Structure formats: C-alpha cells, structure tokens
XYZ file of C-alpha atoms in Angstrom:
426
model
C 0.000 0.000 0.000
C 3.112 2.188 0.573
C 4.649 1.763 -2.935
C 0.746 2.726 -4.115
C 0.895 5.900 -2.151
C 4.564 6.916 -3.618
C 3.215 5.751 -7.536
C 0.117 7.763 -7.244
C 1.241 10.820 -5.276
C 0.410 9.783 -1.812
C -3.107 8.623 -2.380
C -4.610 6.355 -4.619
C -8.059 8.386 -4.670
C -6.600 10.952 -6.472
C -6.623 9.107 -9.570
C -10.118 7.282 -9.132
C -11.635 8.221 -11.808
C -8.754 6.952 -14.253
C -9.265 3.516 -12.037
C -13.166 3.345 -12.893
C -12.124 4.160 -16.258
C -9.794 0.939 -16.139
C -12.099 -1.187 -14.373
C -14.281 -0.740 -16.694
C -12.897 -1.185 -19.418
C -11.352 -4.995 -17.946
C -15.299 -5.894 -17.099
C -16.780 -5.078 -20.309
C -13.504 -6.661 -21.524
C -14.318 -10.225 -19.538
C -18.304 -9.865 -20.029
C -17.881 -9.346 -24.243
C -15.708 -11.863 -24.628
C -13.029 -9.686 -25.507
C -14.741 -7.493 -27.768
C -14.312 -4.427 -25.774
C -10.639 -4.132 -26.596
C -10.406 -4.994 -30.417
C -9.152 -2.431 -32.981
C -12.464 -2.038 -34.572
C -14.734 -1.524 -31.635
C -11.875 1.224 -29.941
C -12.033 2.656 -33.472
C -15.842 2.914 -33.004
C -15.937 4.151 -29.551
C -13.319 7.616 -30.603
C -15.469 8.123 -33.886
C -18.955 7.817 -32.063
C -18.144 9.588 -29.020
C -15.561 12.617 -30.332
C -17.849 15.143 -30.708
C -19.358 14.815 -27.265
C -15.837 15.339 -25.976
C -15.109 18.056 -27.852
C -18.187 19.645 -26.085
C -17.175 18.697 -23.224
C -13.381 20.572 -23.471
C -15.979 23.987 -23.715
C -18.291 22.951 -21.116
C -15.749 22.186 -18.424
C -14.382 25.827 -19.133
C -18.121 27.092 -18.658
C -18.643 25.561 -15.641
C -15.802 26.685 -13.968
C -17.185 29.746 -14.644
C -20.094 29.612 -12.538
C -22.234 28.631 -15.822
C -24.330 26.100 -17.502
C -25.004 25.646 -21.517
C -28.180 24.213 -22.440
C -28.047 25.190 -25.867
C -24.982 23.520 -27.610
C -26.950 20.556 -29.167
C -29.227 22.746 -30.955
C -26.744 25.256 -31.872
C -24.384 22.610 -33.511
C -27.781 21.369 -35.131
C -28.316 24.842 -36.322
C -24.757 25.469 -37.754
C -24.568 21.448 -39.161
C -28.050 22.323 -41.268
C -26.777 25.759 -42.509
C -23.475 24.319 -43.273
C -24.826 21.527 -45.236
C -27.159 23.311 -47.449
C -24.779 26.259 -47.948
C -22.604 23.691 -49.475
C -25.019 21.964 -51.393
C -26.648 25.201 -53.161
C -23.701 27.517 -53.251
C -21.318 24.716 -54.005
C -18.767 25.933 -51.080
C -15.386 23.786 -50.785
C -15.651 21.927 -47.914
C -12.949 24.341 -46.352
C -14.808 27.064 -46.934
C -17.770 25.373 -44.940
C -15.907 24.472 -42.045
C -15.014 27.823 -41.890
C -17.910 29.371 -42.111
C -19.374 26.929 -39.097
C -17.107 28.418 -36.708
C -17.727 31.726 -37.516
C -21.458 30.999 -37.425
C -20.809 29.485 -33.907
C -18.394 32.413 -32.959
C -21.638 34.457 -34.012
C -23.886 32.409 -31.670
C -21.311 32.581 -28.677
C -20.915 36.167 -29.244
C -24.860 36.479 -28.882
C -25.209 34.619 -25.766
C -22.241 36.056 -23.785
C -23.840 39.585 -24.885
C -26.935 38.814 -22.457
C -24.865 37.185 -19.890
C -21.777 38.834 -19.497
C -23.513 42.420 -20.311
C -26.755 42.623 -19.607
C -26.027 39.882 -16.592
C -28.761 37.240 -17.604
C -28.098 33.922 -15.654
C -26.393 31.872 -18.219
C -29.083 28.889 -17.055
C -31.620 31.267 -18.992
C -29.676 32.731 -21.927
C -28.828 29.253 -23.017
C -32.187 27.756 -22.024
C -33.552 29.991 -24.634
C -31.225 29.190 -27.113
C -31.861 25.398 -26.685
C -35.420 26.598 -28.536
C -34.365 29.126 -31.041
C -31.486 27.709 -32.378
C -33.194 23.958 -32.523
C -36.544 25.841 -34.180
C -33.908 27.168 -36.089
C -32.721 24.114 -37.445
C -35.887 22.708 -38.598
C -36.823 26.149 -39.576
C -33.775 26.039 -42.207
C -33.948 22.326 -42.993
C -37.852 21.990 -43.289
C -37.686 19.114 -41.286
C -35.589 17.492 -43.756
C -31.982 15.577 -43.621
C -29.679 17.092 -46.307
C -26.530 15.467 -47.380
C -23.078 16.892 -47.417
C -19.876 16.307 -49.868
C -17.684 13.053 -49.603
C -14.865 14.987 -48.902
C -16.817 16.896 -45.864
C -16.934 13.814 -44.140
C -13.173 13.510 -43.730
C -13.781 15.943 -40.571
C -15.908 13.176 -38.967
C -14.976 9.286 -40.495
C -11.402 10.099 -41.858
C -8.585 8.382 -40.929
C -4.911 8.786 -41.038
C -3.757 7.833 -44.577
C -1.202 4.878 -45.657
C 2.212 6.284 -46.303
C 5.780 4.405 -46.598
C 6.275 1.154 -46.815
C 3.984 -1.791 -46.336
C 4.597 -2.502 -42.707
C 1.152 -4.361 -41.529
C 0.379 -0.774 -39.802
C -0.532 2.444 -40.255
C 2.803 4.202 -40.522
C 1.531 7.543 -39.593
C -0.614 6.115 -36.508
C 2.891 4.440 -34.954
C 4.632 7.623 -35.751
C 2.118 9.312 -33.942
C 1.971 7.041 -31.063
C 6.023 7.544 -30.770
C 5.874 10.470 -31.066
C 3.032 11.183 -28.005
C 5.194 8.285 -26.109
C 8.449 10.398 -26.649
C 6.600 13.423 -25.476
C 5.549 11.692 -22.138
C 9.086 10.877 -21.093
C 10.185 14.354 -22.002
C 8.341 16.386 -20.297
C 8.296 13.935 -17.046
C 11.808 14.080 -17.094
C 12.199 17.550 -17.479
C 9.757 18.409 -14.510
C 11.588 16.207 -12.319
C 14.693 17.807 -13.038
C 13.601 21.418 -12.724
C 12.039 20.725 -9.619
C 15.407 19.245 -8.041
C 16.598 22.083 -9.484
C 14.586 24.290 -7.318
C 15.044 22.491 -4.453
C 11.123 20.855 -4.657
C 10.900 17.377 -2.960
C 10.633 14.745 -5.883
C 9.475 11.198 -5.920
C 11.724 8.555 -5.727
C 13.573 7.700 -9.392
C 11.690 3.939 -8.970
C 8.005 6.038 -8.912
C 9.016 7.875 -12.083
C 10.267 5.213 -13.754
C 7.383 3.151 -13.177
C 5.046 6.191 -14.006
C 6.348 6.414 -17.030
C 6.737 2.588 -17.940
C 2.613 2.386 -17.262
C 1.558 5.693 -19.281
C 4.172 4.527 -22.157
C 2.563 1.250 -22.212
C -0.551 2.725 -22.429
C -0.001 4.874 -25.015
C 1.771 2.176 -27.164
C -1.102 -0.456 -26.768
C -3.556 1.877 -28.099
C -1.227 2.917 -30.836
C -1.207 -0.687 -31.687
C -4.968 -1.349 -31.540
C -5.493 2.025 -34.068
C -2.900 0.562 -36.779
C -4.378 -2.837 -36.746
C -8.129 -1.451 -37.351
C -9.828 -3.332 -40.552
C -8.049 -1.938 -44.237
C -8.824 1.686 -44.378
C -8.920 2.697 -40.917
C -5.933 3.393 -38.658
C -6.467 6.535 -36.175
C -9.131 8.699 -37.123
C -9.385 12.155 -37.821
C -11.905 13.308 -35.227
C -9.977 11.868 -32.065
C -6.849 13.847 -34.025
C -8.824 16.685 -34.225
C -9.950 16.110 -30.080
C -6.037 15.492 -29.169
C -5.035 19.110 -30.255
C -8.174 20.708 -28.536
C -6.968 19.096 -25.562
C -3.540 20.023 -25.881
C -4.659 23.831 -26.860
C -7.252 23.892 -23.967
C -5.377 22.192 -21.179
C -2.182 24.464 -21.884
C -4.676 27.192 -21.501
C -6.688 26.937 -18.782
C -3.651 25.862 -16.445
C -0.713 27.706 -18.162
C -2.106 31.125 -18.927
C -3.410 34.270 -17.453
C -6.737 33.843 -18.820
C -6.757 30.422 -17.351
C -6.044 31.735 -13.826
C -8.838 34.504 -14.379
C -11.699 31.890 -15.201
C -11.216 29.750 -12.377
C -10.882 33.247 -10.108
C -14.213 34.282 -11.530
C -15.663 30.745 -10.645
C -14.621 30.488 -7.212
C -15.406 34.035 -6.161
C -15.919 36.730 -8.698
C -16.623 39.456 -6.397
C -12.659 38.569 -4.849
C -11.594 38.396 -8.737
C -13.066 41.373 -9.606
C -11.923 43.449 -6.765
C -8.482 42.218 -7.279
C -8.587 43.555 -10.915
C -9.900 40.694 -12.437
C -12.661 41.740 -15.670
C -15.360 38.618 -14.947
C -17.649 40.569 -17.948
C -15.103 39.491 -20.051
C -14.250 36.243 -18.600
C -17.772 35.309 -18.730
C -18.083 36.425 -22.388
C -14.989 34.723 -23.698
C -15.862 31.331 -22.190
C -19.954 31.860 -23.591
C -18.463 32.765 -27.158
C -16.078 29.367 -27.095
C -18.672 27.186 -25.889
C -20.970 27.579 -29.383
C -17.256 27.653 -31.187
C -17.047 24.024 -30.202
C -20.437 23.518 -30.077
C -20.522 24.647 -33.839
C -17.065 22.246 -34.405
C -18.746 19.407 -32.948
C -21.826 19.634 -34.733
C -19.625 19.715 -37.802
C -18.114 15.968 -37.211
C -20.809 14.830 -36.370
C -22.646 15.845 -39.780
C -18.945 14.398 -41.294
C -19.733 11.046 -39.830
C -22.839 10.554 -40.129
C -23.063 11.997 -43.701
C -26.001 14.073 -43.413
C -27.222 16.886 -41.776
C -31.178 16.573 -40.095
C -33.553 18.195 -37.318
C -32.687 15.408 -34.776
C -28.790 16.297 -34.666
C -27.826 17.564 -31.085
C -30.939 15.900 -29.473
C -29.336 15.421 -25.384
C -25.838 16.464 -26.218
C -25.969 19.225 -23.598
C -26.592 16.784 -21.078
C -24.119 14.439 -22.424
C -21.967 17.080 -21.993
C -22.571 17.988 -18.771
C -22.308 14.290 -17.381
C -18.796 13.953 -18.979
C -17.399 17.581 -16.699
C -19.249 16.407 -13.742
C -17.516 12.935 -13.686
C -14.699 14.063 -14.486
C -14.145 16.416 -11.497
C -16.228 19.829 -11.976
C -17.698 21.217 -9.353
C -21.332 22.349 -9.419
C -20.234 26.074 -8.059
C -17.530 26.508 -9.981
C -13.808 27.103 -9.512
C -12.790 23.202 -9.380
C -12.506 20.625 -13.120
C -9.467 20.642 -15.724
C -10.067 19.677 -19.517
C -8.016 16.144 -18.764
C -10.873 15.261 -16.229
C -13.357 16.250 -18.595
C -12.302 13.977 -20.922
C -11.826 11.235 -18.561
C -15.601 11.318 -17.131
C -16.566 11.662 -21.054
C -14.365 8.122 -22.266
C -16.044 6.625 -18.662
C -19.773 7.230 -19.917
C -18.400 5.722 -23.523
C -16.984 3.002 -22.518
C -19.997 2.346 -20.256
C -22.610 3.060 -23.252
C -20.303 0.831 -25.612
C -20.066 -2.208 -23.011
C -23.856 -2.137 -22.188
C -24.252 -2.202 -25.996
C -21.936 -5.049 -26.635
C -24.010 -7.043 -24.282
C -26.933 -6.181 -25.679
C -28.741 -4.553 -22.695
C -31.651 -2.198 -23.858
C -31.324 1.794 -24.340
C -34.035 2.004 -21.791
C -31.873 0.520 -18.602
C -28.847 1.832 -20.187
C -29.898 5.235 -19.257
C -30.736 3.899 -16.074
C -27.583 3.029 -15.220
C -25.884 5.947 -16.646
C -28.056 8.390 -14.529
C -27.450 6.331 -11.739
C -23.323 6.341 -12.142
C -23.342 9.996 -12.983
C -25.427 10.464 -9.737
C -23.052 8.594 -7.722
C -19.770 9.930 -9.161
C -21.178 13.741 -7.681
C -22.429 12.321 -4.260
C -19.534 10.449 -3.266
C -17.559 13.453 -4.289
C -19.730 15.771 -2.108
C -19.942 13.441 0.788
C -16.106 13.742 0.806
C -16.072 17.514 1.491
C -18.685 17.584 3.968
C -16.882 15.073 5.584
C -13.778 17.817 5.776
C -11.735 15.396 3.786
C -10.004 16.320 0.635
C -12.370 15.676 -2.283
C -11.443 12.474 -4.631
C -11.951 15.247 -7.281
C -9.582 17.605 -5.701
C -6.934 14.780 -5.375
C -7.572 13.521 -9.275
C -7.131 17.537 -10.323
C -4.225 18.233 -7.976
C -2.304 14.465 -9.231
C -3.049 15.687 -12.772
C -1.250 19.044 -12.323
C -4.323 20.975 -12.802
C -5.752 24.280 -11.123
C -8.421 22.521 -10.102
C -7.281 21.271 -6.801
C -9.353 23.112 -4.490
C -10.945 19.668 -2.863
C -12.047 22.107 0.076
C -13.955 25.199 -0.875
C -11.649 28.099 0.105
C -12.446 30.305 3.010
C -13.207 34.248 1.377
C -9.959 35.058 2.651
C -7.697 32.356 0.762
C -9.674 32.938 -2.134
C -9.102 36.528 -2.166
C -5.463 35.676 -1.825
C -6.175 33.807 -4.787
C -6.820 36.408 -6.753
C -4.600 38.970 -5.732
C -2.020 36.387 -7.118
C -3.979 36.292 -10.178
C -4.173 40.345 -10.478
C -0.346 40.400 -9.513
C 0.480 37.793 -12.432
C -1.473 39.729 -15.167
C-alpha cells in the first residue's frame, strides 16, 4: 500500500476516476468476450463519441465559470443544417464550410455572452432559450428534412490517417504518432523532475518515475497498436486527431495562462476576482463565445460522420456534456474541473454506453444506469467535502497538475489571496 501511495502521489483516490475508467474497461472486456478491446470496436468508440468530448473541453471551461449551456446541441444542429445546405446550393469547398461553421458558432457565442456577461442574464436562462431558437432554427432552415453533405466533408468526422511508406502491416503515420506522443511523455516527465530538483522541490523517488512512465508509455503504445491494426482503411481517425489538439490547446490554456487563472478566479469568487482587478464581464463572455465555437465544431463531425445533416442532430448532447465535466471532477459552483478530467468522465460514460451495448442490454436501462453512475460519481464526491476530507476530485485535479485542486472550498480570505495572485500575475 506504501509503494501505491509513492506511484500515485500519496493517495490512490486521487486518480479514481482513471481507475473506474480501467475497471471498466477490464469488465466489459471479460463480459464481451473480448470485444471491448479490439481495434475495430476502440475505433468505433473515438469516432462515435468525439464530438461529445469536444463539447465537453468547452463545457468544463463554462462551468468553472459559474455557468451552464443548455443550448450547444441545438446550436451545432443549427450550424450542421446551414453548413450543409450552404454547401449543397452555393457549391462551397468543404474548407470554406468548415469555416464558415465556426464563424457561425463564434456568431452564436458572441450572442449569448452579450446577455450574460452584459446585460447579466443567468447563463441557465440565456442558453435555455437558445436550446429553442437555435433547434426551431434548425428545422426552420432544414424543413424538417436531412440534407446530405460532400464526400470529402466527411473527412472531418470518419477520416482516418492515410497509408504512407512502406507496407509494414500498420498504419505508418498512426505508430509515428503514437512515438511520437510516447516520446513526449518521457520528455516532459523528465524535465519536470529535473527542474524541480533544481529548485530544491521534494521529488518522488527515481523507482516512482520510472514506473510512471513505464505504465503511461505502455498505455499509449497499446492503443497505438490497436489504431494501426483497425480493418483496411482505418488506422487513427481524424476526429480523435482533431480532439487530441483541442486538448492540448485547452489544457495548456486553462492551467498555463493568465486567462486560465482569471476563469477559475471568476468561478470560485468573482466578487474577490473582480476586486483584485480581475474583468469577470469578459471572462464570462470569452468562455460563452467558445462554448458555441465548439459547439458549432462538434456539430460539424458529427454531420462528417454521419453523412447528413437533419432536425434530430444535437438531441441530449448538452446533457451528455454535462455528465462527462461532472464525472470528471467539476464542481457544481464553480472554480474546481481541468479539460483532462473532462475527458476522462466523457471516455467513462463511452466506454460504459459501448459495453452495455456489446451485451446487448436495452437503451431504456442503459440510461438507467448511466443516470445512476453519474449520480453517484457527484455524491460520493460531495460526501467527501462535507466530511472535511479532501475531495477524490480535488486529489484527481491536484495528481493531474491541474488548477483545479481546491478539494475544500476556500475560506473568502484564501480565495481573495487567490486572486490577488492572479491580479499580480497579469
């Protein structure tokens, strides 16, 4: 239990979710036979599921913020319809309609951070409201009707990495990739351990690190292997490409930047944020506006894979999205969740809506049981800080190097200190 403690940072809470995640993943693995872990059905899982992740990289920033977005399913319905038939009549490039889907969703955000930033309409409203424009919008547009998009549209959303170099049984570019993210790992592990000695910081033992890495390299290089092994024509797909550098942006930003520091000041107290120089109008605005950006992205790969844009597209994303922040560490109030655990609690409820389908169970109990984990995952959390203990969401953030390790809600006067750090650092 001591060697546990030392590999996962002194408690093994703090990475429970990433356990569930695992455990998982073996049961369905035993229960299916072994279906849960072949190329084709991991394939699958990334292409069916990306776009809900991709919402959920914009939610968690949202709800750090204080906020809620209802509207994102019907506003990537909206911009998927308009994108499609723009293309269709006007004979747009498919570039040229990508781009003009995240302007229309930059368009959307900048509408619904107007009323709540500005005008200081709850966000639970704004976006309530925009749940029934934009999806009367949609069918408003469409008539009702589903309307096709180009073959080479749908790269955004069933694409996959082509076949360069020599015939090697893989897909070249997927094991360059997964060498490449494998290389990356080890690098930047290596390099915090050494600037921390450097600074004097107590590090783990060189026996934790090495074992760290050994288990995330593994990782990474069985999953490589089950993406270039996929059926002929597949290898890693474009969507979960697209997803990796989102997460990469969005993590960097939210724990690396000055606007980073701001929206989680604004979510744990904005009237300490804002008297420490901190502009929460603006805050709130920027993190409305990139919501319906991604909304208006996902909506777009999801029209790419399914071929077709119609006026059932974003039916219960919202809530899809919501389930993947909560899981994955955000905290109702605000302040607390980091795009990694986002992303986590997302790949959770996929691999639990893949496994239940694998085995055949019925929609109707598998959104029984998905209310009921998603229910559970939030209680035990709360029960944890009323107990005074450090909050297994806390831990996960704080073992995942995030800024959302506040397990405890801060007294006003640490989070006021909080944010005069933040005004100092801008």
């Amino acid at each position: 239990m001591d060697a546990l403690k030392k590999l996962f940072g002194g408690n093994t809470r703090q990475f429970g979710m990433i356990f569930a995640l695992v455990a998982l993943i073996i049961l369905f693995q035993i229960l299916t036979g072994g279906l849960t872990l072949t190329p084709d059905n991991v394939i699958n899982l990334f292409n069916g599921n990306s776009y809900i992740l991709i919402l959920a990289i914009g939610m968690v920033l949202v709800i750090i913020a204080g906020h809620i977005d209802l509207s994102v399913g019907s506003v990537a319905a909206s911009v998927g319809i308009i994108v499609a038939i723009t293309m269709r009549d006007w004979h747009l490039p498919s570039g040229v309609g990508i781009l003009l889907g995240l302007i229309m969703g930059a368009v959307i955000g900048t509408w619904q951070g107007f009323w709540v930033a500005y005008v200081g309409i709850p966000a639970f409203i704004v976006t309530l409201a925009g749940m029934l424009l934009f999806r009367g919008l949609n069918q408003f547009i469409g008539q009702s009707n589903t309307v096709p998009v180009p073959k080479d549209f749908t790269y955004i959303g069933a694409g996959y990495l082509p076949e360069i170099g020599p015939n090697t049984g893989y897909n070249n570019l997927t094991l360059l990739l997964g060498l490449i993210g494998a290389a990356a790992v080890v690098f930047f592990q290596l390099r915090a351990r050494r600037e921390a000695k450097a600074l004097g910081a107590e590090v783990p033992d060189q026996w934790v690190t090495v074992t760290r890495l050994v288990l995330i390299v593994a990782a990474i290089l069985y999953a490589t292997y089950l993406f270039a092994t996929g059926r002929p024509g597949t290898s890693f797909p474009i969507p979960g490409l697209i997803l990796g550098v989102l997460v990469l942006i969005y993590g960097f930003v939210s724990s690396k930047t000055i606007i980073g520091r701001h929206i989680y000041a604004v979510g744990g107290n904005r009237h300490a944020a804002e008297l420490s120089g901190v502009q929460s109008k603006k805050v709130n605005f920027m993190v409305m506006m990139n919501m319906s950006i991604l909304a208006a992205l996902a909506g777009m790969v999801f029209v790419g894979r399914s071929t077709a844009s119609g006026p059932f597209d974003g039916t219960g994303w919202e809530l899809d999205a919501i389930a993947a922040v909560f899981i994955g560490g955000a905290a109702v109030t605000g302040g607390v969740g980091t795009v990694i655990g986002s992303i986590v609690g997302g790949l959770v409820m996929a691999v639990l809506n893949n496994g239940l389908q694998l085995l055949g169970v019925g929609a109707d109990l598998t959104q029984m049981i998905k209310g009921i984990v998603l229910l559970l995952a939030v209680a035990f959390d709360v029960y944890s800080k009323i107990q005074g203990r450090p909050s297994l969401i806390g831990l996960l953030m704080r073992g995942m190097g995030g800024n959302g390790n506040r397990g405890v809600p801060a007294q006003p006067d640490e989070t006021t200190k909080t944010s005069e750090v933040v005004a100092r650092e801008s």
